[in-house]
Amino acid sequence: MSTIDRIEIQIRCPNGPQRLFMKLLSTGERPTVVPDLNLMELACSDCARQMKKTDKDIFRVLHRYAIDGSLVESVIVWIDETETVIGGFE
Ligand SMILES: [Zn+2]
């Protein structure tokens, strides 16, 4: 069994019930973050379902995270495939 101490960083939806997308396991060294490079993008069905109630033209909602797990921005993708950045909710 490994004796390496790891810290856990949870990647969650910033909104509503805050669905857990994934966990990052780290030995403690924070990864180097270069702004706007190497973002992780996750489609969120919870936000899409909620926002479609008021706007039927929404196709999906994406959350983008830096590699240290911090939320960078959220994006609405419309059914015509254009995107609108709506910020990070935080
Ligand atoms: Zn979400």
PDB file of N, CA and C and ligand atoms in Angstrom:
ATOM      1  N   MET A   1       0.800  -1.196   0.000  1.00  0.00           N
ATOM      2  CA  MET A   1       0.000   0.000   0.000  1.00  0.00           C
ATOM      3  C   MET A   1       0.848   1.267   0.000  1.00  0.00           C
ATOM      4  N   SER A   2       0.410   2.246  -0.755  1.00  0.00           N
ATOM      5  CA  SER A   2       1.155   3.500  -0.842  1.00  0.00           C
ATOM      6  C   SER A   2       1.027   4.302   0.440  1.00  0.00           C
ATOM      7  N   THR A   3       2.121   4.935   0.839  1.00  0.00           N
ATOM      8  CA  THR A   3       2.073   5.803   2.017  1.00  0.00           C
ATOM      9  C   THR A   3       2.129   7.279   1.627  1.00  0.00           C
ATOM     10  N   ILE A   4       2.006   7.555   0.346  1.00  0.00           N
ATOM     11  CA  ILE A   4       2.039   8.952  -0.116  1.00  0.00           C
ATOM     12  C   ILE A   4       0.782   9.675   0.361  1.00  0.00           C
ATOM     13  N   ASP A   5       0.962  10.833   1.005  1.00  0.00           N
ATOM     14  CA  ASP A   5      -0.187  11.636   1.427  1.00  0.00           C
ATOM     15  C   ASP A   5      -0.697  12.443   0.240  1.00  0.00           C
ATOM     16  N   ARG A   6      -1.962  12.311  -0.001  1.00  0.00           N
ATOM     17  CA  ARG A   6      -2.552  13.063  -1.105  1.00  0.00           C
ATOM     18  C   ARG A   6      -3.652  13.968  -0.583  1.00  0.00           C
ATOM     19  N   ILE A   7      -3.762  15.137  -1.176  1.00  0.00           N
ATOM     20  CA  ILE A   7      -4.922  15.974  -0.909  1.00  0.00           C
ATOM     21  C   ILE A   7      -5.899  15.808  -2.061  1.00  0.00           C
ATOM     22  N   GLU A   8      -7.167  15.994  -1.744  1.00  0.00           N
ATOM     23  CA  GLU A   8      -8.225  15.790  -2.727  1.00  0.00           C
ATOM     24  C   GLU A   8      -8.845  17.141  -3.063  1.00  0.00           C
ATOM     25  N   ILE A   9      -8.932  17.445  -4.345  1.00  0.00           N
ATOM     26  CA  ILE A   9      -9.596  18.659  -4.803  1.00  0.00           C
ATOM     27  C   ILE A   9     -10.843  18.229  -5.577  1.00  0.00           C
ATOM     28  N   GLN A  10     -11.997  18.680  -5.121  1.00  0.00           N
ATOM     29  CA  GLN A  10     -13.241  18.285  -5.774  1.00  0.00           C
ATOM     30  C   GLN A  10     -13.617  19.298  -6.843  1.00  0.00           C
ATOM     31  N   ILE A  11     -13.950  18.793  -8.028  1.00  0.00           N
ATOM     32  CA  ILE A  11     -14.393  19.639  -9.131  1.00  0.00           C
ATOM     33  C   ILE A  11     -15.910  19.537  -9.187  1.00  0.00           C
ATOM     34  N   ARG A  12     -16.582  20.627  -8.803  1.00  0.00           N
ATOM     35  CA  ARG A  12     -18.041  20.609  -8.702  1.00  0.00           C
ATOM     36  C   ARG A  12     -18.670  21.689  -9.569  1.00  0.00           C
ATOM     37  N   CYS A  13     -19.912  21.438  -9.975  1.00  0.00           N
ATOM     38  CA  CYS A  13     -20.735  22.476 -10.571  1.00  0.00           C
ATOM     39  C   CYS A  13     -20.849  23.616  -9.563  1.00  0.00           C
ATOM     40  N   PRO A  14     -20.725  24.887 -10.012  1.00  0.00           N
ATOM     41  CA  PRO A  14     -20.795  26.010  -9.069  1.00  0.00           C
ATOM     42  C   PRO A  14     -22.222  26.377  -8.684  1.00  0.00           C
ATOM     43  N   ASN A  15     -23.181  25.685  -9.221  1.00  0.00           N
ATOM     44  CA  ASN A  15     -24.572  26.132  -9.145  1.00  0.00           C
ATOM     45  C   ASN A  15     -25.450  25.031  -8.552  1.00  0.00           C
ATOM     46  N   GLY A  16     -26.575  25.416  -8.006  1.00  0.00           N
ATOM     47  CA  GLY A  16     -27.612  24.460  -7.600  1.00  0.00           C
ATOM     48  C   GLY A  16     -27.084  23.395  -6.658  1.00  0.00           C
ATOM     49  N   PRO A  17     -27.386  22.122  -6.945  1.00  0.00           N
ATOM     50  CA  PRO A  17     -26.972  21.036  -6.033  1.00  0.00           C
ATOM     51  C   PRO A  17     -25.481  20.713  -6.111  1.00  0.00           C
ATOM     52  N   GLN A  18     -24.746  21.411  -6.970  1.00  0.00           N
ATOM     53  CA  GLN A  18     -23.284  21.287  -7.044  1.00  0.00           C
ATOM     54  C   GLN A  18     -22.829  19.865  -7.302  1.00  0.00           C
ATOM     55  N   ARG A  19     -23.289  19.317  -8.416  1.00  0.00           N
ATOM     56  CA  ARG A  19     -22.890  17.982  -8.845  1.00  0.00           C
ATOM     57  C   ARG A  19     -21.369  17.831  -8.831  1.00  0.00           C
ATOM     58  N   LEU A  20     -20.895  16.698  -8.346  1.00  0.00           N
ATOM     59  CA  LEU A  20     -19.458  16.405  -8.344  1.00  0.00           C
ATOM     60  C   LEU A  20     -19.065  15.804  -9.698  1.00  0.00           C
ATOM     61  N   PHE A  21     -18.181  16.488 -10.435  1.00  0.00           N
ATOM     62  CA  PHE A  21     -17.742  15.998 -11.748  1.00  0.00           C
ATOM     63  C   PHE A  21     -16.573  15.042 -11.615  1.00  0.00           C
ATOM     64  N   MET A  22     -15.590  15.445 -10.818  1.00  0.00           N
ATOM     65  CA  MET A  22     -14.392  14.613 -10.675  1.00  0.00           C
ATOM     66  C   MET A  22     -13.605  15.076  -9.456  1.00  0.00           C
ATOM     67  N   LYS A  23     -12.620  14.270  -9.086  1.00  0.00           N
ATOM     68  CA  LYS A  23     -11.711  14.647  -8.020  1.00  0.00           C
ATOM     69  C   LYS A  23     -10.297  14.652  -8.571  1.00  0.00           C
ATOM     70  N   LEU A  24      -9.531  15.665  -8.166  1.00  0.00           N
ATOM     71  CA  LEU A  24      -8.108  15.677  -8.464  1.00  0.00           C
ATOM     72  C   LEU A  24      -7.374  15.228  -7.213  1.00  0.00           C
ATOM     73  N   LEU A  25      -6.444  14.314  -7.378  1.00  0.00           N
ATOM     74  CA  LEU A  25      -5.632  13.879  -6.245  1.00  0.00           C
ATOM     75  C   LEU A  25      -4.236  14.452  -6.431  1.00  0.00           C
ATOM     76  N   SER A  26      -3.724  15.088  -5.396  1.00  0.00           N
ATOM     77  CA  SER A  26      -2.453  15.795  -5.499  1.00  0.00           C
ATOM     78  C   SER A  26      -1.603  15.460  -4.289  1.00  0.00           C
ATOM     79  N   THR A  27      -0.288  15.461  -4.471  1.00  0.00           N
ATOM     80  CA  THR A  27       0.606  15.255  -3.335  1.00  0.00           C
ATOM     81  C   THR A  27       0.875  16.565  -2.612  1.00  0.00           C
ATOM     82  N   GLY A  28       0.225  17.636  -3.030  1.00  0.00           N
ATOM     83  CA  GLY A  28       0.340  18.891  -2.305  1.00  0.00           C
ATOM     84  C   GLY A  28       0.941  20.016  -3.118  1.00  0.00           C
ATOM     85  N   GLU A  29       1.782  19.660  -4.084  1.00  0.00           N
ATOM     86  CA  GLU A  29       2.334  20.685  -4.959  1.00  0.00           C
ATOM     87  C   GLU A  29       1.209  21.198  -5.846  1.00  0.00           C
ATOM     88  N   ARG A  30       0.960  22.501  -5.809  1.00  0.00           N
ATOM     89  CA  ARG A  30      -0.073  23.028  -6.694  1.00  0.00           C
ATOM     90  C   ARG A  30       0.448  23.045  -8.126  1.00  0.00           C
ATOM     91  N   PRO A  31      -0.366  22.586  -9.091  1.00  0.00           N
ATOM     92  CA  PRO A  31       0.076  22.628 -10.480  1.00  0.00           C
ATOM     93  C   PRO A  31       0.245  24.077 -10.947  1.00  0.00           C
ATOM     94  N   THR A  32       1.164  24.269 -11.848  1.00  0.00           N
ATOM     95  CA  THR A  32       1.363  25.609 -12.408  1.00  0.00           C
ATOM     96  C   THR A  32       0.184  25.957 -13.306  1.00  0.00           C
ATOM     97  N   VAL A  33      -0.422  27.091 -13.038  1.00  0.00           N
ATOM     98  CA  VAL A  33      -1.580  27.495 -13.823  1.00  0.00           C
ATOM     99  C   VAL A  33      -1.184  28.631 -14.757  1.00  0.00           C
ATOM    100  N   VAL A  34      -1.319  28.392 -16.036  1.00  0.00           N
ATOM    101  CA  VAL A  34      -1.128  29.446 -17.023  1.00  0.00           C
ATOM    102  C   VAL A  34      -2.527  29.895 -17.456  1.00  0.00           C
ATOM    103  N   PRO A  35      -2.894  31.138 -17.192  1.00  0.00           N
ATOM    104  CA  PRO A  35      -4.264  31.565 -17.488  1.00  0.00           C
ATOM    105  C   PRO A  35      -4.658  31.247 -18.929  1.00  0.00           C
ATOM    106  N   ASP A  36      -5.840  30.734 -19.068  1.00  0.00           N
ATOM    107  CA  ASP A  36      -6.459  30.442 -20.368  1.00  0.00           C
ATOM    108  C   ASP A  36      -5.809  29.290 -21.128  1.00  0.00           C
ATOM    109  N   LEU A  37      -4.819  28.637 -20.532  1.00  0.00           N
ATOM    110  CA  LEU A  37      -4.276  27.431 -21.159  1.00  0.00           C
ATOM    111  C   LEU A  37      -4.724  26.217 -20.360  1.00  0.00           C
ATOM    112  N   ASN A  38      -4.893  25.103 -21.039  1.00  0.00           N
ATOM    113  CA  ASN A  38      -5.146  23.835 -20.385  1.00  0.00           C
ATOM    114  C   ASN A  38      -6.370  23.859 -19.477  1.00  0.00           C
ATOM    115  N   LEU A  39      -7.461  24.384 -19.992  1.00  0.00           N
ATOM    116  CA  LEU A  39      -8.695  24.348 -19.218  1.00  0.00           C
ATOM    117  C   LEU A  39      -9.367  22.986 -19.379  1.00  0.00           C
ATOM    118  N   MET A  40      -9.989  22.545 -18.301  1.00  0.00           N
ATOM    119  CA  MET A  40     -10.827  21.345 -18.361  1.00  0.00           C
ATOM    120  C   MET A  40     -12.266  21.814 -18.575  1.00  0.00           C
ATOM    121  N   GLU A  41     -12.934  21.246 -19.543  1.00  0.00           N
ATOM    122  CA  GLU A  41     -14.290  21.671 -19.881  1.00  0.00           C
ATOM    123  C   GLU A  41     -15.256  20.523 -19.626  1.00  0.00           C
ATOM    124  N   LEU A  42     -16.296  20.806 -18.837  1.00  0.00           N
ATOM    125  CA  LEU A  42     -17.254  19.770 -18.488  1.00  0.00           C
ATOM    126  C   LEU A  42     -18.659  20.258 -18.807  1.00  0.00           C
ATOM    127  N   ALA A  43     -19.413  19.452 -19.532  1.00  0.00           N
ATOM    128  CA  ALA A  43     -20.803  19.782 -19.827  1.00  0.00           C
ATOM    129  C   ALA A  43     -21.656  19.452 -18.608  1.00  0.00           C
ATOM    130  N   CYS A  44     -22.545  20.383 -18.223  1.00  0.00           N
ATOM    131  CA  CYS A  44     -23.334  20.213 -17.006  1.00  0.00           C
ATOM    132  C   CYS A  44     -24.816  20.066 -17.347  1.00  0.00           C
ATOM    133  N   SER A  45     -25.319  18.876 -17.166  1.00  0.00           N
ATOM    134  CA  SER A  45     -26.729  18.636 -17.478  1.00  0.00           C
ATOM    135  C   SER A  45     -27.651  19.278 -16.446  1.00  0.00           C
ATOM    136  N   ASP A  46     -27.180  19.450 -15.206  1.00  0.00           N
ATOM    137  CA  ASP A  46     -28.004  20.101 -14.180  1.00  0.00           C
ATOM    138  C   ASP A  46     -28.294  21.552 -14.568  1.00  0.00           C
ATOM    139  N   CYS A  47     -27.236  22.302 -14.915  1.00  0.00           N
ATOM    140  CA  CYS A  47     -27.427  23.706 -15.296  1.00  0.00           C
ATOM    141  C   CYS A  47     -28.225  23.803 -16.595  1.00  0.00           C
ATOM    142  N   ALA A  48     -27.938  22.930 -17.559  1.00  0.00           N
ATOM    143  CA  ALA A  48     -28.658  22.981 -18.832  1.00  0.00           C
ATOM    144  C   ALA A  48     -30.151  22.751 -18.607  1.00  0.00           C
ATOM    145  N   ARG A  49     -30.491  21.771 -17.796  1.00  0.00           N
ATOM    146  CA  ARG A  49     -31.896  21.459 -17.542  1.00  0.00           C
ATOM    147  C   ARG A  49     -32.590  22.656 -16.882  1.00  0.00           C
ATOM    148  N   GLN A  50     -31.905  23.238 -15.905  1.00  0.00           N
ATOM    149  CA  GLN A  50     -32.503  24.359 -15.189  1.00  0.00           C
ATOM    150  C   GLN A  50     -32.676  25.576 -16.096  1.00  0.00           C
ATOM    151  N   MET A  51     -31.681  25.888 -16.910  1.00  0.00           N
ATOM    152  CA  MET A  51     -31.729  27.102 -17.727  1.00  0.00           C
ATOM    153  C   MET A  51     -32.647  26.946 -18.928  1.00  0.00           C
ATOM    154  N   LYS A  52     -32.844  25.702 -19.399  1.00  0.00           N
ATOM    155  CA  LYS A  52     -33.760  25.472 -20.522  1.00  0.00           C
ATOM    156  C   LYS A  52     -35.206  25.764 -20.136  1.00  0.00           C
ATOM    157  N   LYS A  53     -35.485  25.774 -18.827  1.00  0.00           N
ATOM    158  CA  LYS A  53     -36.855  26.080 -18.390  1.00  0.00           C
ATOM    159  C   LYS A  53     -37.236  27.502 -18.772  1.00  0.00           C
ATOM    160  N   THR A  54     -36.258  28.410 -18.788  1.00  0.00           N
ATOM    161  CA  THR A  54     -36.555  29.807 -19.111  1.00  0.00           C
ATOM    162  C   THR A  54     -36.104  30.190 -20.510  1.00  0.00           C
ATOM    163  N   ASP A  55     -35.247  29.381 -21.153  1.00  0.00           N
ATOM    164  CA  ASP A  55     -34.795  29.716 -22.501  1.00  0.00           C
ATOM    165  C   ASP A  55     -34.609  28.436 -23.321  1.00  0.00           C
ATOM    166  N   LYS A  56     -35.523  28.201 -24.227  1.00  0.00           N
ATOM    167  CA  LYS A  56     -35.508  26.948 -24.993  1.00  0.00           C
ATOM    168  C   LYS A  56     -34.393  26.891 -26.035  1.00  0.00           C
ATOM    169  N   ASP A  57     -33.711  28.014 -26.280  1.00  0.00           N
ATOM    170  CA  ASP A  57     -32.659  28.044 -27.294  1.00  0.00           C
ATOM    171  C   ASP A  57     -31.311  27.566 -26.760  1.00  0.00           C
ATOM    172  N   ILE A  58     -31.255  27.201 -25.470  1.00  0.00           N
ATOM    173  CA  ILE A  58     -30.006  26.705 -24.882  1.00  0.00           C
ATOM    174  C   ILE A  58     -29.807  25.235 -25.241  1.00  0.00           C
ATOM    175  N   PHE A  59     -28.614  24.929 -25.780  1.00  0.00           N
ATOM    176  CA  PHE A  59     -28.293  23.547 -26.140  1.00  0.00           C
ATOM    177  C   PHE A  59     -27.566  22.845 -24.996  1.00  0.00           C
ATOM    178  N   ARG A  60     -26.530  23.480 -24.461  1.00  0.00           N
ATOM    179  CA  ARG A  60     -25.838  22.911 -23.307  1.00  0.00           C
ATOM    180  C   ARG A  60     -25.138  24.010 -22.521  1.00  0.00           C
ATOM    181  N   VAL A  61     -24.741  23.635 -21.296  1.00  0.00           N
ATOM    182  CA  VAL A  61     -23.990  24.558 -20.440  1.00  0.00           C
ATOM    183  C   VAL A  61     -22.666  23.885 -20.084  1.00  0.00           C
ATOM    184  N   LEU A  62     -21.576  24.638 -20.247  1.00  0.00           N
ATOM    185  CA  LEU A  62     -20.238  24.119 -19.966  1.00  0.00           C
ATOM    186  C   LEU A  62     -19.630  24.864 -18.789  1.00  0.00           C
ATOM    187  N   HIS A  63     -18.886  24.150 -17.948  1.00  0.00           N
ATOM    188  CA  HIS A  63     -18.062  24.786 -16.931  1.00  0.00           C
ATOM    189  C   HIS A  63     -16.606  24.505 -17.291  1.00  0.00           C
ATOM    190  N   ARG A  64     -15.779  25.556 -17.219  1.00  0.00           N
ATOM    191  CA  ARG A  64     -14.357  25.406 -17.546  1.00  0.00           C
ATOM    192  C   ARG A  64     -13.518  25.676 -16.310  1.00  0.00           C
ATOM    193  N   TYR A  65     -12.598  24.756 -16.011  1.00  0.00           N
ATOM    194  CA  TYR A  65     -11.778  24.811 -14.804  1.00  0.00           C
ATOM    195  C   TYR A  65     -10.307  24.834 -15.189  1.00  0.00           C
ATOM    196  N   ALA A  66      -9.516  25.579 -14.411  1.00  0.00           N
ATOM    197  CA  ALA A  66      -8.062  25.493 -14.542  1.00  0.00           C
ATOM    198  C   ALA A  66      -7.596  24.156 -13.972  1.00  0.00           C
ATOM    199  N   ILE A  67      -6.348  23.795 -14.265  1.00  0.00           N
ATOM    200  CA  ILE A  67      -5.881  22.469 -13.847  1.00  0.00           C
ATOM    201  C   ILE A  67      -5.668  22.350 -12.345  1.00  0.00           C
ATOM    202  N   ASP A  68      -5.760  23.460 -11.598  1.00  0.00           N
ATOM    203  CA  ASP A  68      -5.721  23.350 -10.131  1.00  0.00           C
ATOM    204  C   ASP A  68      -7.124  23.190  -9.556  1.00  0.00           C
ATOM    205  N   GLY A  69      -8.137  23.096 -10.436  1.00  0.00           N
ATOM    206  CA  GLY A  69      -9.504  22.844  -9.982  1.00  0.00           C
ATOM    207  C   GLY A  69     -10.340  24.093  -9.800  1.00  0.00           C
ATOM    208  N   SER A  70      -9.767  25.274 -10.001  1.00  0.00           N
ATOM    209  CA  SER A  70     -10.552  26.494  -9.813  1.00  0.00           C
ATOM    210  C   SER A  70     -11.407  26.792 -11.050  1.00  0.00           C
ATOM    211  N   LEU A  71     -12.629  27.234 -10.796  1.00  0.00           N
ATOM    212  CA  LEU A  71     -13.549  27.543 -11.876  1.00  0.00           C
ATOM    213  C   LEU A  71     -13.096  28.802 -12.600  1.00  0.00           C
ATOM    214  N   VAL A  72     -13.027  28.749 -13.914  1.00  0.00           N
ATOM    215  CA  VAL A  72     -12.619  29.912 -14.710  1.00  0.00           C
ATOM    216  C   VAL A  72     -13.841  30.625 -15.286  1.00  0.00           C
ATOM    217  N   GLU A  73     -14.708  29.853 -15.915  1.00  0.00           N
ATOM    218  CA  GLU A  73     -15.887  30.465 -16.512  1.00  0.00           C
ATOM    219  C   GLU A  73     -16.925  29.392 -16.811  1.00  0.00           C
ATOM    220  N   SER A  74     -18.160  29.867 -17.015  1.00  0.00           N
ATOM    221  CA  SER A  74     -19.229  28.997 -17.487  1.00  0.00           C
ATOM    222  C   SER A  74     -19.717  29.560 -18.818  1.00  0.00           C
ATOM    223  N   VAL A  75     -20.201  28.671 -19.673  1.00  0.00           N
ATOM    224  CA  VAL A  75     -20.535  29.064 -21.042  1.00  0.00           C
ATOM    225  C   VAL A  75     -21.875  28.447 -21.428  1.00  0.00           C
ATOM    226  N   ILE A  76     -22.736  29.261 -22.018  1.00  0.00           N
ATOM    227  CA  ILE A  76     -23.953  28.725 -22.632  1.00  0.00           C
ATOM    228  C   ILE A  76     -23.652  28.441 -24.100  1.00  0.00           C
ATOM    229  N   VAL A  77     -23.965  27.239 -24.561  1.00  0.00           N
ATOM    230  CA  VAL A  77     -23.892  26.916 -25.982  1.00  0.00           C
ATOM    231  C   VAL A  77     -25.328  26.903 -26.505  1.00  0.00           C
ATOM    232  N   TRP A  78     -25.600  27.744 -27.499  1.00  0.00           N
ATOM    233  CA  TRP A  78     -26.957  27.868 -28.041  1.00  0.00           C
ATOM    234  C   TRP A  78     -27.178  26.841 -29.141  1.00  0.00           C
ATOM    235  N   ILE A  79     -28.428  26.608 -29.484  1.00  0.00           N
ATOM    236  CA  ILE A  79     -28.728  25.586 -30.488  1.00  0.00           C
ATOM    237  C   ILE A  79     -28.184  25.955 -31.867  1.00  0.00           C
ATOM    238  N   ASP A  80     -27.864  27.239 -32.100  1.00  0.00           N
ATOM    239  CA  ASP A  80     -27.211  27.618 -33.361  1.00  0.00           C
ATOM    240  C   ASP A  80     -25.686  27.509 -33.262  1.00  0.00           C
ATOM    241  N   GLU A  81     -25.185  26.907 -32.175  1.00  0.00           N
ATOM    242  CA  GLU A  81     -23.766  26.598 -31.928  1.00  0.00           C
ATOM    243  C   GLU A  81     -22.922  27.811 -31.540  1.00  0.00           C
ATOM    244  N   THR A  82     -23.532  28.992 -31.363  1.00  0.00           N
ATOM    245  CA  THR A  82     -22.780  30.111 -30.814  1.00  0.00           C
ATOM    246  C   THR A  82     -22.664  29.923 -29.298  1.00  0.00           C
ATOM    247  N   GLU A  83     -21.713  30.652 -28.689  1.00  0.00           N
ATOM    248  CA  GLU A  83     -21.474  30.531 -27.256  1.00  0.00           C
ATOM    249  C   GLU A  83     -21.569  31.892 -26.574  1.00  0.00           C
ATOM    250  N   THR A  84     -22.031  31.894 -25.330  1.00  0.00           N
ATOM    251  CA  THR A  84     -22.029  33.102 -24.511  1.00  0.00           C
ATOM    252  C   THR A  84     -21.369  32.769 -23.184  1.00  0.00           C
ATOM    253  N   VAL A  85     -20.287  33.492 -22.855  1.00  0.00           N
ATOM    254  CA  VAL A  85     -19.627  33.294 -21.563  1.00  0.00           C
ATOM    255  C   VAL A  85     -20.454  33.991 -20.484  1.00  0.00           C
ATOM    256  N   ILE A  86     -20.826  33.258 -19.458  1.00  0.00           N
ATOM    257  CA  ILE A  86     -21.703  33.814 -18.427  1.00  0.00           C
ATOM    258  C   ILE A  86     -20.987  33.945 -17.090  1.00  0.00           C
ATOM    259  N   GLY A  87     -19.664  33.826 -17.084  1.00  0.00           N
ATOM    260  CA  GLY A  87     -18.922  33.996 -15.848  1.00  0.00           C
ATOM    261  C   GLY A  87     -18.871  32.723 -15.039  1.00  0.00           C
ATOM    262  N   GLY A  88     -18.304  32.824 -13.857  1.00  0.00           N
ATOM    263  CA  GLY A  88     -18.039  31.623 -13.094  1.00  0.00           C
ATOM    264  C   GLY A  88     -19.024  31.315 -11.987  1.00  0.00           C
ATOM    265  N   PHE A  89     -20.049  32.127 -11.830  1.00  0.00           N
ATOM    266  CA  PHE A  89     -21.043  31.979 -10.764  1.00  0.00           C
ATOM    267  C   PHE A  89     -20.473  32.324  -9.405  1.00  0.00           C
ATOM    268  N   GLU A  90     -19.180  32.626  -9.302  1.00  0.00           N
ATOM    269  CA  GLU A  90     -18.592  32.852  -7.976  1.00  0.00           C
ATOM    270  C   GLU A  90     -18.103  34.290  -7.853  1.00  0.00           C
TER     271      GLU A  90
HETATM  272 ZN    ZN B   1     -23.541  23.248 -13.583  1.00  0.00          ZN
END
